[in-house]
XYZ file of C-alpha atoms in Angstrom:
308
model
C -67.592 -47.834 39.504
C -65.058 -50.099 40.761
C -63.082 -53.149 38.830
C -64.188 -56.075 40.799
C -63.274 -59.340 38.936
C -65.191 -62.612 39.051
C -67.439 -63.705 41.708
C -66.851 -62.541 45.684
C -65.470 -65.259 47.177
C -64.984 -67.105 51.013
C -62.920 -64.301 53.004
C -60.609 -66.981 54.394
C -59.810 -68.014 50.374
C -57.555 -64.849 50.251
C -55.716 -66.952 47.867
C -58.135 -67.993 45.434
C -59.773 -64.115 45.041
C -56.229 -62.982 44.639
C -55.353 -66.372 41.524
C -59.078 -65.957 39.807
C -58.473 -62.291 38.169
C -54.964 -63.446 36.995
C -56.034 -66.665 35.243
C -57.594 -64.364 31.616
C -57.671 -61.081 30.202
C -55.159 -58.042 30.490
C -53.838 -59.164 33.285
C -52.988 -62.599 31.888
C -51.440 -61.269 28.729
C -49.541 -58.828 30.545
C -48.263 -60.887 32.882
C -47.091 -63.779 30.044
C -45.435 -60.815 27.998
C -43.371 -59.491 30.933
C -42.371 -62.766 31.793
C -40.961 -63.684 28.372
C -39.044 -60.406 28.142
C -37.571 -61.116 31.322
C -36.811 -64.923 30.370
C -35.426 -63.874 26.792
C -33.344 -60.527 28.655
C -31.169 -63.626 30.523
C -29.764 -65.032 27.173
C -29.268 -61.680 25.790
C -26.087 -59.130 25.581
C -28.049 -56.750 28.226
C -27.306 -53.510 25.937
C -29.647 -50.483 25.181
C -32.963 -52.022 24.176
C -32.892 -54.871 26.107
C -32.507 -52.476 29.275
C -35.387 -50.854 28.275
C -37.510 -53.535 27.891
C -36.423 -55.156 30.529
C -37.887 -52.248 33.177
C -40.944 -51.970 30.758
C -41.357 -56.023 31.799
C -40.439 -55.500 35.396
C -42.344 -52.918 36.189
C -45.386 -54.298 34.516
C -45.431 -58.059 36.342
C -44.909 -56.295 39.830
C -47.609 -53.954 38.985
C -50.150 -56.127 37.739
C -48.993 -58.520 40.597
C -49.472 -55.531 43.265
C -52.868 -54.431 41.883
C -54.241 -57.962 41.887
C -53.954 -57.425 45.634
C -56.184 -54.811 45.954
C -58.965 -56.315 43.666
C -58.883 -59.634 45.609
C -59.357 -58.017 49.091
C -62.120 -56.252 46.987
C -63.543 -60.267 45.465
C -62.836 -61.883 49.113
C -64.931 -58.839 50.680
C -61.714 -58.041 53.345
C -62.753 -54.654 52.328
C -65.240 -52.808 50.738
C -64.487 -50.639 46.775
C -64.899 -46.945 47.819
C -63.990 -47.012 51.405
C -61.308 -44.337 52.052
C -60.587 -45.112 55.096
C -59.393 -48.398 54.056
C -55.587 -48.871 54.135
C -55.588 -51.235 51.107
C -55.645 -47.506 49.096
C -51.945 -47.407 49.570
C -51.489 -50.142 47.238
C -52.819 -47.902 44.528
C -51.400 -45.184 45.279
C -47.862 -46.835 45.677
C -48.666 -48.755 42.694
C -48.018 -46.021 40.224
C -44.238 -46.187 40.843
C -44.163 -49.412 38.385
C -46.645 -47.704 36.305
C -44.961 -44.874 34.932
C -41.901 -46.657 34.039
C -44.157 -49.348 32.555
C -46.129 -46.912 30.306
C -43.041 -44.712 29.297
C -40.747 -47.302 28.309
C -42.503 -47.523 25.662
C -42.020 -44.291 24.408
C -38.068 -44.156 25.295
C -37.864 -47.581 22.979
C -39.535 -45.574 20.266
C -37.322 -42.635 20.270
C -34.112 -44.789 20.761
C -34.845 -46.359 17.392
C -36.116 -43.382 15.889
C -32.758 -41.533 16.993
C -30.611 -43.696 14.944
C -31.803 -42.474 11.378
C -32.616 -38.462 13.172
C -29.914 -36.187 11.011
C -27.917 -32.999 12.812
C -27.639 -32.637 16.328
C -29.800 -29.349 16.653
C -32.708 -31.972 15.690
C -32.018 -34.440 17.796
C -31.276 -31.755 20.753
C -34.825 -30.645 20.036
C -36.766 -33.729 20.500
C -34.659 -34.644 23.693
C -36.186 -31.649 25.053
C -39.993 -32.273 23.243
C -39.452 -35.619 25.065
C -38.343 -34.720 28.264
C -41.553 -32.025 28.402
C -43.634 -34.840 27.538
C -42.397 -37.207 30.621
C -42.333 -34.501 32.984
C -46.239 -33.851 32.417
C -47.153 -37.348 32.003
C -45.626 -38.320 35.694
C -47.678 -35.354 37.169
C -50.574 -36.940 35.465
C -49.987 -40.637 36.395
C -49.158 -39.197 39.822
C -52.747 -37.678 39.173
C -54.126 -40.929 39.058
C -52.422 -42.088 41.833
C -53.975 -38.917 44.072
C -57.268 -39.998 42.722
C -57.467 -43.877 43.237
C -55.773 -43.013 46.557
C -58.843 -40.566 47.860
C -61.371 -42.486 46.236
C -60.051 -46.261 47.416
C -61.748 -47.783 43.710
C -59.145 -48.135 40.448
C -61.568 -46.616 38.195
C -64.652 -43.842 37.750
C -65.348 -41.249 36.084
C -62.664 -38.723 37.176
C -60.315 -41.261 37.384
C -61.069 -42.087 33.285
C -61.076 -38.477 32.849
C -57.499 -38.516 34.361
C -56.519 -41.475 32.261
C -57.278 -39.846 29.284
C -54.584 -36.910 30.126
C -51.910 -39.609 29.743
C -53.058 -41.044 26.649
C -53.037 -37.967 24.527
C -49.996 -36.860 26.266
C -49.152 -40.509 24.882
C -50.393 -40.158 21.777
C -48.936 -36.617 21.233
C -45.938 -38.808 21.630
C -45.928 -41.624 19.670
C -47.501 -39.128 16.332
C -44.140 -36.958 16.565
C -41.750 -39.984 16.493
C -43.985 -41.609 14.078
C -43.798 -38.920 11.696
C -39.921 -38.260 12.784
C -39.863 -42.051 11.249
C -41.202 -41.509 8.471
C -39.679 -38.241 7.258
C -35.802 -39.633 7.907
C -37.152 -42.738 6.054
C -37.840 -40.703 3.183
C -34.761 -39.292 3.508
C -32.426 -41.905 3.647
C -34.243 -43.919 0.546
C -34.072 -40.717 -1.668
C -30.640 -40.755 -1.068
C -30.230 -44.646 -2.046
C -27.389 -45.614 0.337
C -27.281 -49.620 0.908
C -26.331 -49.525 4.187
C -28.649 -47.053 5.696
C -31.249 -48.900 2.816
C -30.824 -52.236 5.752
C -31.383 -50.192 8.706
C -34.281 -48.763 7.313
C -35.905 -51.906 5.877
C -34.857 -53.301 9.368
C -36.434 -50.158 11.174
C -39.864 -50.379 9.305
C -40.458 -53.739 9.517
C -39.740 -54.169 13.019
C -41.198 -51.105 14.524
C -44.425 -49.676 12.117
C -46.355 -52.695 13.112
C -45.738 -51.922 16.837
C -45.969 -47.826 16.406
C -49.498 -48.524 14.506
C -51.019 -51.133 16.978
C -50.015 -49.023 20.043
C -50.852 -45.730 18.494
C -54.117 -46.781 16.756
C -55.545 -48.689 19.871
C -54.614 -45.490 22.188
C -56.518 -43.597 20.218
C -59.704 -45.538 20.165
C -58.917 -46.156 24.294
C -58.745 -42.250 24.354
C -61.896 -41.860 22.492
C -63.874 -44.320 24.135
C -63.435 -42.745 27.721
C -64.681 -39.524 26.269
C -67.524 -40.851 24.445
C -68.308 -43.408 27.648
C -68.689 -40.523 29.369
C -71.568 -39.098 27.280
C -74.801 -38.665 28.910
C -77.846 -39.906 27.441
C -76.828 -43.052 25.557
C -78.863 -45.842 25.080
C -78.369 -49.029 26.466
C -77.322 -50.623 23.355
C -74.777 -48.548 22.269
C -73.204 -47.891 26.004
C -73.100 -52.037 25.962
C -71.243 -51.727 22.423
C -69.092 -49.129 23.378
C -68.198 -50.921 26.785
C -67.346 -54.113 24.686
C -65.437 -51.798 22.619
C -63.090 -50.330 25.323
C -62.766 -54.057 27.001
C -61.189 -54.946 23.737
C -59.167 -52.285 23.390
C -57.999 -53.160 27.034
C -57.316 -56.332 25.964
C -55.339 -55.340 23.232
C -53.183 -52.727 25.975
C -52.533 -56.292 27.546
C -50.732 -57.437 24.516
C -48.161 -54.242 24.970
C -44.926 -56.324 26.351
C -45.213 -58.611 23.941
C -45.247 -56.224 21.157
C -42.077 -54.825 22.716
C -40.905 -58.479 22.914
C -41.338 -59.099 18.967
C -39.818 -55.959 18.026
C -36.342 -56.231 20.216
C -36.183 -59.749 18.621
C -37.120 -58.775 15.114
C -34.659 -55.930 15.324
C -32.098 -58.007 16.515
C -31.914 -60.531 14.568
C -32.480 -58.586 10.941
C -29.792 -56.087 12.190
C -27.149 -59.067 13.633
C -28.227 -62.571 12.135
C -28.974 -61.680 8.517
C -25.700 -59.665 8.231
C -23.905 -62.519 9.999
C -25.723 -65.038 7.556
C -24.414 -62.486 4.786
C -20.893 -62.156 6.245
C -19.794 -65.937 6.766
C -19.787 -65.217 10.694
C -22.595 -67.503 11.409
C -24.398 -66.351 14.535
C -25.340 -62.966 16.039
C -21.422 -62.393 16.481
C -21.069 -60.959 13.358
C -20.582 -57.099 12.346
C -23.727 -55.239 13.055
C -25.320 -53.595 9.496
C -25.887 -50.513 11.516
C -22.066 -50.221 12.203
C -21.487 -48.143 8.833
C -24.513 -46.273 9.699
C -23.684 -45.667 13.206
C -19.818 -44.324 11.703
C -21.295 -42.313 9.541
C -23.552 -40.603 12.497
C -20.493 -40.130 14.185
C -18.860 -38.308 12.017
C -21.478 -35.654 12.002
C -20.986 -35.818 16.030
C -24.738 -37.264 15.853
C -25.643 -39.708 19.038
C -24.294 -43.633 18.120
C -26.175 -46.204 16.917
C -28.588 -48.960 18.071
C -27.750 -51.443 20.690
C -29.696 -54.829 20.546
């Protein structure tokens, strides 16, 4: 089945099939998000996380932008879903170049504020590697998809869902190691009642367990759902409540960059404009509350700390 948006439209309104798709929905959402990051990344001091959101953001308007293309030569009826002779396939298949640094961004913003609380290098050493497996498989996978949207000319059936759901256990996989990783250093550091690791952690829940569950959670049910769509002999009413389901859900996927948008800020401001407040500085100038932490990481030649 192919993702044809809205109505088909005049042939010679190339403009208006290619405007109608992007005016609700995932791609709206996505689009907004990745444009904020990249409007907020200009007044910013451009250092680790920022970097990585900003190719998360970049990656994600020009993709969305690029595969708009496809679906409104699909909506204007310049070509026809499922036609593999059509050259419009190449969009797809070139397409997955912003995907995979979209997608996996996500995961290297994770682990870079998961590493700053990891303790002893061997540790750290090991999820590099865990990490580094991970990637390597997912990119065959999204590469996968690519192969498959490619030969089939259509962004989505059933072994292209099938494929999809390789990335988001590989994804989940993922995000349930750094999760608990998170939670096991939090532990950690709290048994141990030190007041400036005590900020970073109170700074580190806050701003990334509501992003870690919302991602990780709606993967899940995304990851379910394409199994269970797949299901033969359901009956109409519950394939039309799972489909609602999984439109949600895909909805919610939209919502992605600006998760990553809320937790760069919250992060930087509880790390740099509390302890500035707390300081006298006034402003994000002031000494960062992960400095003492980041000393004391260095000292045990463990990576440095966060850089917002």
């Amino acid at each position: 089945m192919s993702l044809v948006i809205g109505n088909p439209l005049p042939q010679t309104r190339f403009d208006v099939c290619w405007l109608e798709p992007l005016s609700g929905g995932q791609q709206w959402s996505k689009l907004m998000g990745c444009a904020l990051i990249m409007y907020c990344y200009s007044f910013s001091q451009r250092k680790s996380l920022w970097n990585v959101v900003l190719v998360h953001a970049v990656s994600g308007f020009l993709g969305t932008i690029i595969e708009n293309v496809w679906v409104a030569a699909a909506n204007c009826k310049i070509m026809v879903p499922g036609d593999t002779a059509s050259s419009y396939a190449y969009v797809l298949l070139v397409n997955e170049l912003n995907w995979i640094p979209h997608e996996s961004t996500i995961i290297v913003y994770s682990y870079l504020k998961t590493r700053v609380i990891l303790k002893g290098v061997m540790l750290e050493r090991m999820v590099n590697y865990f990490l580094g497996g991970v990637f390597l498989l997912y990119v065959a996978c999204r590469a996968n998809i690519g192969r498959l949207r490619f030969q089939h000319n259509l962004l989505s059936d059933d072994d292209i869902a099938l494929a999809h759901n390789y990335v988001y256990i590989l994804w989940i996989i993922a995000d349930v190691v750094l999760f608990v990783l998170l939670i096991w250093n939090v532990v950690d550091h709290l048994s141990k009642s030190l007041a400036a690791s005590s900020k970073v952690i109170k700074t580190l829940l806050n701003s990334s367990l509501p992003r870690f569950a919302v991602i990780l959670f709606n993967t899940m049910v995304l990851s379910v759902l394409n199994f269970v769509l797949r299901t033969p002999g359901l009956d109409s009413m519950t394939l039309l409540t799972l489909k609602n389901l999984s439109k949600f859900t895909s909805l919610v996927k939209g919502t992605y960059p600006t998760l990553m948008l809320l937790d760069v800020l919250m992060t930087k401001f509880m790390l740099y404009g509390r302890d500035a407040e707390d300081s006298g500085t006034g402003g994000i100038g002031g000494r960062s509350i992960l400095g003492t932490m980041s000393t004391a990481k260095a000292s045990e030649g463990a990576s440095p700390g966060l850089r917002v």
